[in-house]
């Protein structure tokens, strides 16, 4: 099936081909014709599946019909959990809308100037992409009229709920007409997301295409055990000197850690930059531009700040601090393996964090490969496998209970915290995780 079989307008087809897309992705094949028919949609999809085009192309097609109502308010409203994602979706609206008559869009996100947003809201708009908090501000000040909304899209709805936006989302939706078409995209459609979906949609068609497994299969997933912070820094240094690494996102647990690691990398001669929630929107935009244009090779980011980053050159994700939740792990590794490419995700783990590796494997259903870098092997060999097939509980040693690992981060005083520790990141030959891989069976194979 090609894009021209989906029922899209010629102007949109030319934008799709200008973007270099030859075939629709599975989520696009299913969601675009359904969305064009006007029904509500509940779509489970992951970042990297092509979901943005899956909702934006049919939403833009709607703009080709004259509006039934007069006014300045937007006809298409997209809500996203983060500013970065909102800016990317807004850019997608402009890119895909290029072949149509002028599409007027605005991104209403926190951390940006109100003045510019108010100016945008004084003019007629077709598409608004917003984070819930800032949109609520504009609604409360009476600056935006949502009575013309024909298409409402909730992007990464699970994340919006995780971030505590449920009341804001419901308030916003209550300002839109009941006749609207609603499309909800989320990694999961179960639990609280399912409840929200039932409240906000009518006779929705459910589409579940891109499984997390397919998405993650494009990403090679590796664990390197580290003895302490200095060892971690050396491993990071070696990984960044790997010639196969084009660009990389390094994940840190806290904003301060992101700053410190970035500084340390710059001192070691890498073109690195931090990205976290304490930076002004202008700084964040400049940083992302540097990454997109290839001037920045290593981005050191926190979880929330990195959400939605879509840069095809990111060949590696390195979890300097392992993610707190398995779900965050999936979002992190989704920054690589974009646009049909493959990627590598390396998680640096303290010995006390073994249980986290198991949590991740259980969540993704995919094995993490334990490797070592020649010359930088951990002192404590990760010899004992986390489990032996058919022997439930084997390897779950009492010393590795959740309480030991749960509070990994600054100030632990066990050598893993982000103190002012410097150095240890001295030049070293190119190191690749190599021959000492210990293959392990997938978590789902484990008898429990
Ligand atoms: P998304 O899941 O919307 O974040 O999209 C992930 C990436 O896939 C983005 O870089 C898109 O530009 C790209 N993309 C979207 N649709 C296609 C397609 N049909 N063919 C190739 N790349 C695509």
Short mmCIF file of C-alpha atoms and ligand atoms in Angstrom, two decimals:
data_model
loop_
_atom_site.label_atom_id
_atom_site.label_comp_id
_atom_site.label_asym_id
_atom_site.label_seq_id
_atom_site.Cartn_x
_atom_site.Cartn_y
_atom_site.Cartn_z
CA UNK A 1 0.00 0.00 0.00
CA UNK A 2 1.34 3.45 -0.87
CA UNK A 3 0.44 6.89 0.45
CA UNK A 4 -1.69 7.55 -2.62
CA UNK A 5 -4.01 4.69 -1.59
CA UNK A 6 -4.89 6.34 1.70
CA UNK A 7 -7.26 9.01 0.37
CA UNK A 8 -4.97 11.98 0.98
CA UNK A 9 -5.11 15.22 -1.01
CA UNK A 10 -2.47 15.83 -3.70
CA UNK A 11 -0.95 18.74 -1.74
CA UNK A 12 -0.40 16.49 1.26
CA UNK A 13 1.01 13.72 -0.93
CA UNK A 14 3.57 16.11 -2.36
CA UNK A 15 4.61 17.14 1.19
CA UNK A 16 4.95 13.47 2.14
CA UNK A 17 7.16 12.82 -0.84
CA UNK A 18 9.18 16.00 -0.12
CA UNK A 19 9.75 14.57 3.38
CA UNK A 20 11.31 11.54 1.68
CA UNK A 21 8.69 9.02 2.80
CA UNK A 22 8.04 6.30 0.26
CA UNK A 23 5.65 3.97 2.09
CA UNK A 24 3.29 4.60 4.98
CA UNK A 25 4.24 3.04 8.30
CA UNK A 26 1.79 0.52 9.84
CA UNK A 27 0.18 3.13 12.09
CA UNK A 28 -0.24 5.47 9.13
CA UNK A 29 -1.79 2.73 6.98
CA UNK A 30 -4.42 2.05 9.62
CA UNK A 31 -5.04 5.45 11.16
CA UNK A 32 -5.07 7.77 8.12
CA UNK A 33 -8.07 6.26 6.26
CA UNK A 34 -9.95 5.82 9.55
CA UNK A 35 -9.27 9.43 10.58
CA UNK A 36 -10.32 10.71 7.14
CA UNK A 37 -13.66 8.93 7.59
CA UNK A 38 -14.25 11.17 10.63
CA UNK A 39 -14.48 8.56 13.40
CA UNK A 40 -12.84 8.91 16.80
CA UNK A 41 -9.61 6.94 17.20
CA UNK A 42 -7.74 5.31 20.07
CA UNK A 43 -4.28 4.43 18.84
CA UNK A 44 -1.59 2.63 20.75
CA UNK A 45 1.72 3.59 19.19
CA UNK A 46 5.20 4.49 20.22
CA UNK A 47 7.45 7.37 19.29
CA UNK A 48 9.26 6.49 16.10
CA UNK A 49 6.21 4.73 14.64
CA UNK A 50 5.28 7.68 12.42
CA UNK A 51 2.31 8.62 14.61
CA UNK A 52 2.68 12.38 14.10
CA UNK A 53 1.99 12.12 10.37
CA UNK A 54 -0.75 9.58 11.13
CA UNK A 55 -2.79 12.26 12.88
CA UNK A 56 -1.48 15.45 11.28
CA UNK A 57 -2.08 14.52 7.63
CA UNK A 58 -5.82 13.76 8.08
CA UNK A 59 -6.19 16.75 10.42
CA UNK A 60 -4.72 19.04 7.75
CA UNK A 61 -6.98 17.51 5.11
CA UNK A 62 -9.92 18.68 7.22
CA UNK A 63 -8.74 22.28 6.68
CA UNK A 64 -9.40 21.96 2.95
CA UNK A 65 -13.13 22.07 3.68
CA UNK A 66 -14.46 25.52 4.55
CA UNK A 67 -15.17 26.01 8.24
CA UNK A 68 -18.82 25.85 9.26
CA UNK A 69 -18.28 28.55 11.89
CA UNK A 70 -16.75 31.99 11.86
CA UNK A 71 -14.11 33.15 14.31
CA UNK A 72 -10.39 33.16 14.99
CA UNK A 73 -10.00 30.02 17.09
CA UNK A 74 -8.17 26.92 15.82
CA UNK A 75 -9.92 24.11 13.94
CA UNK A 76 -7.29 21.57 14.92
CA UNK A 77 -6.01 21.33 18.51
CA UNK A 78 -3.15 19.04 19.53
CA UNK A 79 -2.23 18.54 23.19
CA UNK A 80 1.21 17.14 24.02
CA UNK A 81 2.91 16.46 27.37
CA UNK A 82 6.12 18.42 26.72
CA UNK A 83 7.26 21.59 25.04
CA UNK A 84 9.75 19.77 22.86
CA UNK A 85 7.11 17.45 21.51
CA UNK A 86 4.73 20.38 20.95
CA UNK A 87 7.37 22.23 18.93
CA UNK A 88 8.05 19.14 16.83
CA UNK A 89 4.38 18.55 16.16
CA UNK A 90 3.99 22.21 15.23
CA UNK A 91 6.87 21.87 12.80
CA UNK A 92 5.25 18.76 11.34
CA UNK A 93 2.04 20.75 10.77
CA UNK A 94 4.04 23.38 8.86
CA UNK A 95 6.06 20.81 6.89
CA UNK A 96 3.11 18.62 5.93
CA UNK A 97 0.93 21.66 5.29
CA UNK A 98 3.40 23.18 2.84
CA UNK A 99 1.51 21.95 -0.23
CA UNK A 100 -1.81 23.40 0.97
CA UNK A 101 -2.83 27.03 1.06
CA UNK A 102 -1.15 28.73 3.99
CA UNK A 103 -1.64 26.79 7.22
CA UNK A 104 -1.58 29.09 10.22
CA UNK A 105 -0.24 27.38 13.33
CA UNK A 106 0.81 28.35 16.83
CA UNK A 107 2.68 26.43 19.52
CA UNK A 108 1.47 27.44 22.98
CA UNK A 109 4.01 26.03 25.40
CA UNK A 110 5.28 26.88 28.85
CA UNK A 111 8.64 28.60 29.21
CA UNK A 112 8.07 30.77 26.11
CA UNK A 113 7.14 34.41 25.92
CA UNK A 114 3.46 35.20 26.52
CA UNK A 115 3.74 38.27 24.32
CA UNK A 116 4.56 36.28 21.19
CA UNK A 117 1.81 33.77 21.92
CA UNK A 118 -0.76 36.51 22.54
CA UNK A 119 0.20 38.12 19.24
CA UNK A 120 -0.33 34.78 17.48
CA UNK A 121 -3.72 34.42 19.18
CA UNK A 122 -4.88 37.79 17.85
CA UNK A 123 -4.76 36.42 14.31
CA UNK A 124 -6.95 33.65 12.88
CA UNK A 125 -5.40 30.21 13.44
CA UNK A 126 -5.90 26.80 11.85
CA UNK A 127 -3.81 24.61 14.13
CA UNK A 128 -2.78 25.05 17.76
CA UNK A 129 -0.30 22.67 19.38
CA UNK A 130 -0.13 23.17 23.13
CA UNK A 131 1.02 21.82 26.44
CA UNK A 132 -1.97 21.67 28.82
CA UNK A 133 -0.69 24.11 31.48
CA UNK A 134 -0.03 27.01 29.12
CA UNK A 135 -3.24 26.45 27.19
CA UNK A 136 -5.20 26.64 30.46
CA UNK A 137 -3.51 30.00 31.18
CA UNK A 138 -4.71 31.36 27.84
CA UNK A 139 -8.20 29.96 28.37
CA UNK A 140 -8.45 31.55 31.81
CA UNK A 141 -7.37 34.91 30.43
CA UNK A 142 -10.01 34.60 27.73
CA UNK A 143 -7.38 34.73 24.99
CA UNK A 144 -8.33 31.64 23.04
CA UNK A 145 -11.62 30.42 21.65
CA UNK A 146 -11.89 26.64 21.34
CA UNK A 147 -15.47 26.63 20.05
CA UNK A 148 -14.34 26.06 16.46
CA UNK A 149 -12.26 22.94 17.20
CA UNK A 150 -13.18 20.18 14.73
CA UNK A 151 -10.30 17.82 15.44
CA UNK A 152 -8.81 17.27 18.89
CA UNK A 153 -5.65 15.17 19.21
CA UNK A 154 -4.18 13.97 22.50
CA UNK A 155 -0.61 12.95 21.74
CA UNK A 156 1.24 10.71 24.23
CA UNK A 157 -1.85 10.75 26.44
CA UNK A 158 -0.32 8.28 28.91
CA UNK A 159 2.53 10.67 29.53
CA UNK A 160 0.19 13.62 30.00
CA UNK A 161 -1.61 11.68 32.70
CA UNK A 162 1.68 10.61 34.30
CA UNK A 163 2.67 14.25 34.48
CA UNK A 164 -0.53 15.12 36.36
CA UNK A 165 -2.35 16.91 33.54
CA UNK A 166 -5.62 14.97 33.77
CA UNK A 167 -7.72 17.85 35.19
CA UNK A 168 -6.22 20.34 32.74
CA UNK A 169 -6.93 18.00 29.84
CA UNK A 170 -10.54 17.54 30.90
CA UNK A 171 -11.03 21.30 31.36
CA UNK A 172 -9.62 21.96 27.90
CA UNK A 173 -11.73 19.26 26.28
CA UNK A 174 -14.87 20.68 27.95
CA UNK A 175 -14.25 23.94 26.03
CA UNK A 176 -14.34 22.19 22.65
CA UNK A 177 -17.56 21.30 20.80
CA UNK A 178 -19.09 17.89 21.48
CA UNK A 179 -19.25 17.36 17.71
CA UNK A 180 -15.45 17.29 17.40
CA UNK A 181 -13.46 14.31 16.16
CA UNK A 182 -11.10 13.05 18.89
CA UNK A 183 -7.93 11.05 18.32
CA UNK A 184 -6.00 9.76 21.30
CA UNK A 185 -2.47 8.40 20.85
CA UNK A 186 -0.77 6.63 23.72
CA UNK A 187 1.82 3.93 24.39
CA UNK A 188 -0.88 2.08 26.30
CA UNK A 189 -4.66 2.17 26.13
CA UNK A 190 -5.15 0.36 29.42
CA UNK A 191 -5.76 1.64 32.96
CA UNK A 192 -6.31 5.35 33.54
CA UNK A 193 -5.65 6.17 29.90
CA UNK A 194 -8.44 3.80 28.93
CA UNK A 195 -10.77 5.51 31.42
CA UNK A 196 -9.94 8.94 30.03
CA UNK A 197 -10.37 7.67 26.48
CA UNK A 198 -13.84 6.35 27.26
CA UNK A 199 -14.87 9.72 28.70
CA UNK A 200 -13.54 11.77 25.79
CA UNK A 201 -14.38 9.71 22.71
CA UNK A 202 -17.51 8.28 21.08
CA UNK A 203 -17.63 4.90 19.36
CA UNK A 204 -13.89 5.15 18.90
CA UNK A 205 -12.07 2.77 16.61
CA UNK A 206 -9.18 1.10 18.38
CA UNK A 207 -5.93 0.70 16.48
CA UNK A 208 -3.03 -1.23 17.94
CA UNK A 209 -0.21 -1.63 15.50
CA UNK A 210 3.31 -0.78 16.49
CA UNK A 211 4.13 -3.02 19.41
CA UNK A 212 6.92 -1.84 21.63
CA UNK A 213 8.76 -5.03 20.73
CA UNK A 214 8.96 -4.21 17.03
CA UNK A 215 10.11 -0.71 17.81
CA UNK A 216 12.76 -1.74 20.32
CA UNK A 217 14.00 -4.61 18.16
CA UNK A 218 15.75 -1.98 16.03
CA UNK A 219 17.77 -0.94 19.05
CA UNK A 220 20.62 -3.08 20.32
CA UNK A 221 20.37 -3.08 24.11
CA UNK A 222 23.46 -3.46 26.23
CA UNK A 223 24.35 -3.20 29.94
CA UNK A 224 27.82 -2.33 31.21
CA UNK A 225 28.35 -2.77 34.94
CA UNK A 226 30.30 -0.04 36.70
CA UNK A 227 32.03 -0.15 40.08
CA UNK A 228 31.60 3.52 40.95
CA UNK A 229 31.17 6.97 39.47
CA UNK A 230 34.78 7.25 38.26
CA UNK A 231 34.42 3.90 36.49
CA UNK A 232 31.17 5.07 34.90
CA UNK A 233 32.88 8.21 33.63
CA UNK A 234 35.64 6.12 32.04
CA UNK A 235 33.10 3.84 30.39
CA UNK A 236 31.21 6.85 29.04
CA UNK A 237 34.42 8.32 27.69
CA UNK A 238 35.31 5.07 25.94
CA UNK A 239 31.84 4.72 24.45
CA UNK A 240 31.91 8.26 23.09
CA UNK A 241 35.22 7.55 21.34
CA UNK A 242 33.62 4.71 19.41
CA UNK A 243 33.83 5.74 15.73
CA UNK A 244 30.41 4.19 15.04
CA UNK A 245 28.82 6.74 17.36
CA UNK A 246 27.43 9.56 15.25
CA UNK A 247 25.41 11.41 17.84
CA UNK A 248 24.36 10.42 21.31
CA UNK A 249 21.91 11.27 24.06
CA UNK A 250 23.32 10.63 27.53
CA UNK A 251 20.63 10.39 30.20
CA UNK A 252 21.21 11.75 33.69
CA UNK A 253 19.00 11.38 36.76
CA UNK A 254 18.90 15.04 37.74
CA UNK A 255 19.27 18.48 36.16
CA UNK A 256 22.44 19.06 38.14
CA UNK A 257 23.90 15.75 37.04
CA UNK A 258 23.14 16.65 33.40
CA UNK A 259 25.05 19.93 33.83
CA UNK A 260 27.99 18.25 35.53
CA UNK A 261 28.34 15.42 33.05
CA UNK A 262 28.08 17.81 30.12
CA UNK A 263 30.77 20.05 31.60
CA UNK A 264 33.01 17.08 32.25
CA UNK A 265 32.61 15.89 28.66
CA UNK A 266 33.38 19.33 27.28
CA UNK A 267 36.54 19.41 29.39
CA UNK A 268 37.47 16.08 27.81
CA UNK A 269 37.09 17.61 24.36
CA UNK A 270 33.62 16.39 23.30
CA UNK A 271 31.07 18.74 21.78
CA UNK A 272 28.48 18.24 24.51
CA UNK A 273 25.49 20.24 25.73
CA UNK A 274 23.01 19.79 28.57
CA UNK A 275 19.21 19.80 28.16
CA UNK A 276 16.91 19.98 31.16
CA UNK A 277 13.83 21.65 32.53
CA UNK A 278 15.60 24.55 34.25
CA UNK A 279 16.77 26.00 30.95
CA UNK A 280 14.83 28.78 29.21
CA UNK A 281 12.93 27.75 26.14
CA UNK A 282 15.30 29.82 23.97
CA UNK A 283 18.31 27.94 25.35
CA UNK A 284 16.58 24.62 24.83
CA UNK A 285 15.69 25.49 21.25
CA UNK A 286 19.28 26.54 20.53
CA UNK A 287 20.57 23.31 22.05
CA UNK A 288 18.22 21.17 19.97
CA UNK A 289 19.13 23.13 16.84
CA UNK A 290 22.81 22.41 17.58
CA UNK A 291 21.99 18.72 17.82
CA UNK A 292 19.87 18.66 14.68
CA UNK A 293 22.54 20.52 12.70
CA UNK A 294 25.23 18.14 13.97
CA UNK A 295 27.22 20.79 15.85
CA UNK A 296 26.48 19.06 19.14
CA UNK A 297 27.51 15.43 19.21
CA UNK A 298 26.53 14.56 22.76
CA UNK A 299 23.35 15.79 24.42
CA UNK A 300 23.19 15.19 28.17
CA UNK A 301 19.53 15.22 29.13
CA UNK A 302 16.98 14.47 31.80
CA UNK A 303 13.99 12.25 31.04
CA UNK A 304 11.33 14.89 30.67
CA UNK A 305 13.46 17.32 28.67
CA UNK A 306 14.40 14.64 26.13
CA UNK A 307 10.87 13.44 25.48
CA UNK A 308 9.94 13.57 21.84
CA UNK A 309 13.41 14.43 20.53
CA UNK A 310 13.51 13.17 16.99
CA UNK A 311 16.94 13.48 15.39
CA UNK A 312 17.81 10.78 12.87
CA UNK A 313 21.57 11.11 13.58
CA UNK A 314 21.25 9.82 17.14
CA UNK A 315 23.03 6.49 16.85
CA UNK A 316 23.40 5.87 20.59
CA UNK A 317 21.56 6.38 23.83
CA UNK A 318 23.67 6.03 26.95
CA UNK A 319 21.94 5.75 30.31
CA UNK A 320 24.62 7.20 32.56
CA UNK A 321 22.08 6.93 35.36
CA UNK A 322 19.76 4.02 34.90
CA UNK A 323 16.08 4.97 34.51
CA UNK A 324 13.86 4.90 37.58
CA UNK A 325 11.07 3.07 35.77
CA UNK A 326 11.12 0.56 32.98
CA UNK A 327 8.70 2.77 31.07
CA UNK A 328 11.24 5.63 31.12
CA UNK A 329 13.78 3.20 29.70
CA UNK A 330 11.53 2.57 26.69
CA UNK A 331 11.10 6.30 26.11
CA UNK A 332 14.84 6.87 26.42
CA UNK A 333 15.91 4.20 23.95
CA UNK A 334 13.24 5.49 21.55
CA UNK A 335 15.52 8.52 20.92
CA UNK A 336 17.68 6.25 18.75
CA UNK A 337 16.65 3.89 15.97
CA UNK A 338 14.58 6.72 14.43
CA UNK A 339 13.26 6.96 10.90
CA UNK A 340 13.92 3.32 10.04
CA UNK A 341 17.53 3.27 11.26
CA UNK A 342 19.06 1.02 13.88
CA UNK A 343 20.51 2.24 17.14
CA UNK A 344 22.41 1.20 20.24
CA UNK A 345 21.32 1.76 23.83
CA UNK A 346 23.91 1.26 26.57
CA UNK A 347 22.89 1.34 30.22
CA UNK A 348 25.63 1.87 32.80
CA UNK A 349 24.56 0.12 35.97
CA UNK A 350 25.90 -0.07 39.47
CA UNK A 351 26.14 -3.56 40.89
CA UNK A 352 23.34 -2.73 43.30
CA UNK A 353 21.02 -2.03 40.36
CA UNK A 354 20.72 -5.51 38.95
CA UNK A 355 17.08 -5.66 39.86
CA UNK A 356 16.49 -2.74 37.51
CA UNK A 357 17.87 -4.69 34.59
CA UNK A 358 15.43 -7.46 35.40
CA UNK A 359 12.52 -5.00 35.68
CA UNK A 360 13.38 -3.61 32.25
CA UNK A 361 13.61 -7.05 30.67
CA UNK A 362 10.31 -8.05 32.18
CA UNK A 363 8.68 -4.86 30.88
CA UNK A 364 10.08 -4.98 27.34
CA UNK A 365 10.15 -8.77 26.99
CA UNK A 366 13.60 -8.38 25.47
CA UNK A 367 17.00 -9.38 26.83
CA UNK A 368 19.64 -6.87 27.84
CA UNK A 369 23.10 -8.06 26.84
CA UNK A 370 25.75 -7.70 29.52
CA UNK A 371 29.06 -6.67 28.02
CA UNK A 372 32.40 -5.32 29.13
CA UNK A 373 34.91 -3.01 27.47
CA UNK A 374 38.44 -4.38 27.26
CA UNK A 375 40.60 -2.71 29.91
CA UNK A 376 37.57 -1.31 31.73
CA UNK A 377 36.06 -4.48 33.15
CA UNK A 378 34.24 -4.05 36.45
CA UNK A 379 36.12 -5.26 39.51
CA UNK A 380 33.10 -7.25 40.57
CA UNK A 381 32.45 -9.45 37.61
CA UNK A 382 28.80 -9.67 36.64
CA UNK A 383 29.45 -13.40 36.60
CA UNK A 384 26.37 -14.65 38.32
CA UNK A 385 23.55 -14.53 35.79
CA UNK A 386 20.43 -12.73 36.90
CA UNK A 387 18.55 -15.94 36.42
CA UNK A 388 18.86 -19.46 35.12
CA UNK A 389 16.06 -20.61 32.84
CA UNK A 390 13.67 -22.88 34.66
CA UNK A 391 14.95 -21.88 38.10
CA UNK A 392 12.63 -19.20 39.37
CA UNK A 393 14.19 -16.85 41.85
CA UNK A 394 17.77 -17.87 41.09
CA UNK A 395 20.10 -14.93 41.36
CA UNK A 396 17.64 -12.71 43.22
CA UNK A 397 20.02 -12.23 46.09
CA UNK A 398 18.79 -10.62 49.28
CA UNK A 399 21.45 -7.90 49.14
CA UNK A 400 19.90 -6.51 45.98
CA UNK A 401 16.49 -5.68 47.28
CA UNK A 402 14.66 -2.69 45.82
CA UNK A 403 15.51 -0.59 48.83
CA UNK A 404 19.18 -0.60 47.89
CA UNK A 405 18.67 0.56 44.37
CA UNK A 406 15.59 2.70 44.57
CA UNK A 407 17.29 5.83 45.66
CA UNK A 408 20.18 5.94 43.28
CA UNK A 409 21.18 9.51 42.65
CA UNK A 410 22.92 12.46 44.21
CA UNK A 411 24.37 12.18 47.65
CA UNK A 412 24.30 8.45 48.20
CA UNK A 413 27.82 8.50 49.45
CA UNK A 414 28.53 5.07 47.98
CA UNK A 415 30.60 6.21 45.08
CA UNK A 416 27.73 6.49 42.61
CA UNK A 417 26.42 9.93 43.58
CA UNK A 418 27.11 12.97 41.47
CA UNK A 419 29.56 14.75 43.67
CA UNK A 420 32.01 17.20 42.21
CA UNK A 421 34.02 14.14 41.14
CA UNK A 422 35.98 14.95 38.05
CA UNK A 423 38.59 13.25 36.03
CA UNK A 424 38.66 9.60 35.32
CA UNK A 425 37.48 10.46 31.86
CA UNK A 426 40.92 10.63 30.38
CA UNK A 427 41.63 9.77 26.78
CA UNK A 428 41.46 6.11 26.01
CA UNK A 429 41.54 4.20 22.80
CA UNK A 430 38.34 3.51 21.00
CA UNK A 431 36.53 0.96 23.03
CA UNK A 432 33.59 -1.04 21.85
CA UNK A 433 31.52 -3.34 23.90
CA UNK A 434 33.03 -6.49 22.61
CA UNK A 435 33.61 -10.13 22.72
CA UNK A 436 32.70 -10.79 26.29
CA UNK A 437 28.97 -10.61 25.74
CA UNK A 438 27.02 -12.93 27.94
CA UNK A 439 23.92 -13.87 26.01
CA UNK A 440 20.88 -14.19 28.20
CA UNK A 441 17.48 -15.58 27.50
CA UNK A 442 14.60 -13.15 27.13
CA UNK A 443 12.74 -12.32 30.29
CA UNK A 444 9.52 -13.79 29.03
CA UNK A 445 11.26 -17.17 28.70
CA UNK A 446 11.82 -17.16 32.41
CA UNK A 447 9.64 -19.52 34.40
CA UNK A 448 7.93 -17.61 37.15
P1 LIG B 1 7.01 9.89 14.99
O1 LIG B 1 6.64 8.50 15.43
O2 LIG B 1 5.85 10.66 14.49
O3 LIG B 1 7.78 10.61 16.06
O4 LIG B 1 7.98 9.75 13.69
C1 LIG B 1 9.24 9.14 13.74
C2 LIG B 1 10.12 9.48 12.56
O5 LIG B 1 9.70 8.77 11.40
C3 LIG B 1 10.15 10.93 12.16
O6 LIG B 1 11.52 11.23 11.90
C4 LIG B 1 9.38 11.02 10.88
O7 LIG B 1 9.86 12.04 10.06
C5 LIG B 1 9.65 9.65 10.28
N1 LIG B 1 8.55 9.15 9.44
C6 LIG B 1 7.23 9.31 9.62
N2 LIG B 1 6.54 8.67 8.67
C7 LIG B 1 7.45 8.06 7.88
C8 LIG B 1 7.35 7.23 6.70
N3 LIG B 1 6.16 6.88 6.19
N4 LIG B 1 8.49 6.79 6.14
C9 LIG B 1 9.69 7.13 6.69
N5 LIG B 1 9.85 7.91 7.79
C10 LIG B 1 8.74 8.37 8.38
#
